[in-house]
């Protein structure tokens, strides 16, 4: 019996000595999926987005339905804080099977030029599928007095068209993002225009880009997809 006790004690001692440090297994989620990363940019990084249709923008009853369309945005060149991207809708996306294409120019390859100037991400030229209306500068750092909004399924608890705002945490496309920044744009809202919402941060860049009709509060957008 005493040999059995010694054996058990030895096994416990070995296990305690060989237990790995949990910190050694911490994963840097900003790079693990090889998505575009403005803090650690590498040519060849690819961010994937999925298209959705949205309903009741900004309301507690808001909802989204993914359509089965995927957008790939690839970092093809980098010089200092200047970036060049190519975008395309992947073959096999639902739009290719529809009789009435609902993504304008879905069969085109788009290119765009971006810059990081100070603490802002700026669209410097080209075109993008990510619904870029009038806002050409996204500040990565907001003032201490910036408002904090609560995320809805689609939109947030408040939809002003003035200053950018913070979102402490948000679940988008099955991934929990922290410390997001959001901003709205309006194109002729008093007449018959649409509203736009951009959610982003650094390093991920644009995480959600939406377009909605003010009267019906319905529309569509792109969500960043992390993982395979």
PDB file of N, CA and C in Angstrom, residues 190-228:
ATOM      1  N   UNK A 190     -33.290  64.640 -45.382  1.00  0.00           N
ATOM      2  CA  UNK A 190     -34.577  65.338 -45.372  1.00  0.00           C
ATOM      3  C   UNK A 190     -35.349  65.172 -46.676  1.00  0.00           C
ATOM      4  N   UNK A 191     -34.661  64.823 -47.742  1.00  0.00           N
ATOM      5  CA  UNK A 191     -35.340  64.689 -49.035  1.00  0.00           C
ATOM      6  C   UNK A 191     -35.723  63.235 -49.266  1.00  0.00           C
ATOM      7  N   UNK A 192     -34.781  62.434 -49.729  1.00  0.00           N
ATOM      8  CA  UNK A 192     -35.101  61.033 -50.004  1.00  0.00           C
ATOM      9  C   UNK A 192     -33.824  60.196 -49.983  1.00  0.00           C
ATOM     10  N   UNK A 193     -32.864  60.610 -49.163  1.00  0.00           N
ATOM     11  CA  UNK A 193     -31.577  59.938 -49.171  1.00  0.00           C
ATOM     12  C   UNK A 193     -31.495  58.813 -48.155  1.00  0.00           C
ATOM     13  N   UNK A 194     -30.324  58.174 -48.101  1.00  0.00           N
ATOM     14  CA  UNK A 194     -30.092  57.061 -47.195  1.00  0.00           C
ATOM     15  C   UNK A 194     -29.150  57.471 -46.072  1.00  0.00           C
ATOM     16  N   UNK A 195     -29.168  56.682 -45.011  1.00  0.00           N
ATOM     17  CA  UNK A 195     -28.242  56.858 -43.914  1.00  0.00           C
ATOM     18  C   UNK A 195     -27.187  55.769 -43.962  1.00  0.00           C
ATOM     19  N   UNK A 196     -26.015  56.083 -43.430  1.00  0.00           N
ATOM     20  CA  UNK A 196     -24.899  55.140 -43.428  1.00  0.00           C
ATOM     21  C   UNK A 196     -24.310  55.043 -42.027  1.00  0.00           C
ATOM     22  N   UNK A 197     -23.901  53.851 -41.660  1.00  0.00           N
ATOM     23  CA  UNK A 197     -23.234  53.643 -40.384  1.00  0.00           C
ATOM     24  C   UNK A 197     -21.926  52.891 -40.627  1.00  0.00           C
ATOM     25  N   UNK A 198     -20.861  53.353 -39.984  1.00  0.00           N
ATOM     26  CA  UNK A 198     -19.566  52.682 -40.051  1.00  0.00           C
ATOM     27  C   UNK A 198     -19.146  52.341 -38.622  1.00  0.00           C
ATOM     28  N   UNK A 199     -18.805  51.070 -38.367  1.00  0.00           N
ATOM     29  CA  UNK A 199     -18.237  50.646 -37.097  1.00  0.00           C
ATOM     30  C   UNK A 199     -16.835  50.121 -37.371  1.00  0.00           C
ATOM     31  N   UNK A 200     -15.883  50.531 -36.561  1.00  0.00           N
ATOM     32  CA  UNK A 200     -14.502  50.171 -36.852  1.00  0.00           C
ATOM     33  C   UNK A 200     -13.654  50.291 -35.588  1.00  0.00           C
ATOM     34  N   UNK A 201     -12.427  49.843 -35.666  1.00  0.00           N
ATOM     35  CA  UNK A 201     -11.427  50.114 -34.639  1.00  0.00           C
ATOM     36  C   UNK A 201     -10.050  49.851 -35.232  1.00  0.00           C
ATOM     37  N   UNK A 202      -9.062  50.025 -34.416  1.00  0.00           N
ATOM     38  CA  UNK A 202      -7.708  49.695 -34.803  1.00  0.00           C
ATOM     39  C   UNK A 202      -7.288  48.577 -33.861  1.00  0.00           C
ATOM     40  N   UNK A 203      -6.971  47.411 -34.363  1.00  0.00           N
ATOM     41  CA  UNK A 203      -6.385  47.129 -35.666  1.00  0.00           C
ATOM     42  C   UNK A 203      -7.327  46.639 -36.767  1.00  0.00           C
ATOM     43  N   UNK A 204      -8.556  46.243 -36.468  1.00  0.00           N
ATOM     44  CA  UNK A 204      -9.365  45.536 -37.457  1.00  0.00           C
ATOM     45  C   UNK A 204      -9.805  46.405 -38.631  1.00  0.00           C
ATOM     46  N   UNK A 205      -9.782  47.730 -38.478  1.00  0.00           N
ATOM     47  CA  UNK A 205     -10.312  48.583 -39.533  1.00  0.00           C
ATOM     48  C   UNK A 205     -11.829  48.523 -39.526  1.00  0.00           C
ATOM     49  N   UNK A 206     -12.457  48.539 -40.697  1.00  0.00           N
ATOM     50  CA  UNK A 206     -13.914  48.513 -40.781  1.00  0.00           C
ATOM     51  C   UNK A 206     -14.430  47.142 -40.359  1.00  0.00           C
ATOM     52  N   UNK A 207     -15.355  47.140 -39.398  1.00  0.00           N
ATOM     53  CA  UNK A 207     -15.927  45.895 -38.880  1.00  0.00           C
ATOM     54  C   UNK A 207     -17.355  45.711 -39.367  1.00  0.00           C
ATOM     55  N   UNK A 208     -18.101  46.790 -39.447  1.00  0.00           N
ATOM     56  CA  UNK A 208     -19.442  46.730 -40.038  1.00  0.00           C
ATOM     57  C   UNK A 208     -19.692  48.024 -40.803  1.00  0.00           C
ATOM     58  N   UNK A 209     -20.258  47.892 -41.997  1.00  0.00           N
ATOM     59  CA  UNK A 209     -20.647  49.045 -42.794  1.00  0.00           C
ATOM     60  C   UNK A 209     -22.079  48.833 -43.265  1.00  0.00           C
ATOM     61  N   UNK A 210     -22.956  49.784 -42.945  1.00  0.00           N
ATOM     62  CA  UNK A 210     -24.385  49.608 -43.205  1.00  0.00           C
ATOM     63  C   UNK A 210     -24.976  50.774 -43.983  1.00  0.00           C
ATOM     64  N   UNK A 211     -26.033  50.479 -44.683  1.00  0.00           N
ATOM     65  CA  UNK A 211     -26.811  51.507 -45.391  1.00  0.00           C
ATOM     66  C   UNK A 211     -28.289  51.240 -45.114  1.00  0.00           C
ATOM     67  N   UNK A 212     -29.034  52.300 -44.768  1.00  0.00           N
ATOM     68  CA  UNK A 212     -30.446  52.095 -44.431  1.00  0.00           C
ATOM     69  C   UNK A 212     -31.300  53.242 -44.937  1.00  0.00           C
ATOM     70  N   UNK A 213     -32.580  52.943 -45.172  1.00  0.00           N
ATOM     71  CA  UNK A 213     -33.555  53.946 -45.584  1.00  0.00           C
ATOM     72  C   UNK A 213     -34.198  54.540 -44.335  1.00  0.00           C
ATOM     73  N   UNK A 214     -34.190  55.867 -44.185  1.00  0.00           N
ATOM     74  CA  UNK A 214     -34.725  56.492 -42.972  1.00  0.00           C
ATOM     75  C   UNK A 214     -36.201  56.214 -42.735  1.00  0.00           C
ATOM     76  N   UNK A 215     -36.974  56.077 -43.808  1.00  0.00           N
ATOM     77  CA  UNK A 215     -38.420  55.885 -43.643  1.00  0.00           C
ATOM     78  C   UNK A 215     -38.758  54.458 -43.228  1.00  0.00           C
ATOM     79  N   UNK A 216     -38.141  53.477 -43.863  1.00  0.00           N
ATOM     80  CA  UNK A 216     -38.460  52.076 -43.567  1.00  0.00           C
ATOM     81  C   UNK A 216     -37.517  51.457 -42.542  1.00  0.00           C
ATOM     82  N   UNK A 217     -36.358  52.104 -42.311  1.00  0.00           N
ATOM     83  CA  UNK A 217     -35.316  51.574 -41.428  1.00  0.00           C
ATOM     84  C   UNK A 217     -34.847  50.187 -41.854  1.00  0.00           C
ATOM     85  N   UNK A 218     -34.931  49.915 -43.144  1.00  0.00           N
ATOM     86  CA  UNK A 218     -34.419  48.661 -43.691  1.00  0.00           C
ATOM     87  C   UNK A 218     -33.248  48.978 -44.608  1.00  0.00           C
ATOM     88  N   UNK A 219     -32.404  47.977 -44.850  1.00  0.00           N
ATOM     89  CA  UNK A 219     -31.252  48.197 -45.704  1.00  0.00           C
ATOM     90  C   UNK A 219     -30.359  46.983 -45.742  1.00  0.00           C
ATOM     91  N   UNK A 220     -29.053  47.209 -45.854  1.00  0.00           N
ATOM     92  CA  UNK A 220     -28.113  46.097 -45.957  1.00  0.00           C
ATOM     93  C   UNK A 220     -26.744  46.564 -45.470  1.00  0.00           C
ATOM     94  N   UNK A 221     -25.816  45.642 -45.366  1.00  0.00           N
ATOM     95  CA  UNK A 221     -24.481  46.005 -44.927  1.00  0.00           C
ATOM     96  C   UNK A 221     -23.522  44.833 -45.003  1.00  0.00           C
ATOM     97  N   UNK A 222     -22.276  45.105 -44.628  1.00  0.00           N
ATOM     98  CA  UNK A 222     -21.212  44.103 -44.614  1.00  0.00           C
ATOM     99  C   UNK A 222     -20.679  43.946 -43.201  1.00  0.00           C
ATOM    100  N   UNK A 223     -20.513  42.703 -42.764  1.00  0.00           N
ATOM    101  CA  UNK A 223     -19.900  42.386 -41.481  1.00  0.00           C
ATOM    102  C   UNK A 223     -18.568  41.690 -41.692  1.00  0.00           C
ATOM    103  N   UNK A 224     -17.553  42.109 -40.925  1.00  0.00           N
ATOM    104  CA  UNK A 224     -16.280  41.421 -40.942  1.00  0.00           C
ATOM    105  C   UNK A 224     -16.464  39.996 -40.430  1.00  0.00           C
ATOM    106  N   UNK A 225     -15.866  39.047 -41.131  1.00  0.00           N
ATOM    107  CA  UNK A 225     -15.969  37.636 -40.723  1.00  0.00           C
ATOM    108  C   UNK A 225     -14.588  37.165 -40.290  1.00  0.00           C
ATOM    109  N   UNK A 226     -14.474  36.780 -39.020  1.00  0.00           N
ATOM    110  CA  UNK A 226     -13.227  36.253 -38.504  1.00  0.00           C
ATOM    111  C   UNK A 226     -13.311  34.732 -38.442  1.00  0.00           C
ATOM    112  N   UNK A 227     -12.247  34.055 -38.810  1.00  0.00           N
ATOM    113  CA  UNK A 227     -12.266  32.605 -38.834  1.00  0.00           C
ATOM    114  C   UNK A 227     -12.445  32.101 -40.246  1.00  0.00           C
ATOM    115  N   UNK A 228     -12.556  30.797 -40.352  1.00  0.00           N
ATOM    116  CA  UNK A 228     -12.686  30.163 -41.674  1.00  0.00           C
ATOM    117  C   UNK A 228     -14.106  30.218 -42.178  1.00  0.00           C
TER     118      UNK A 228
END
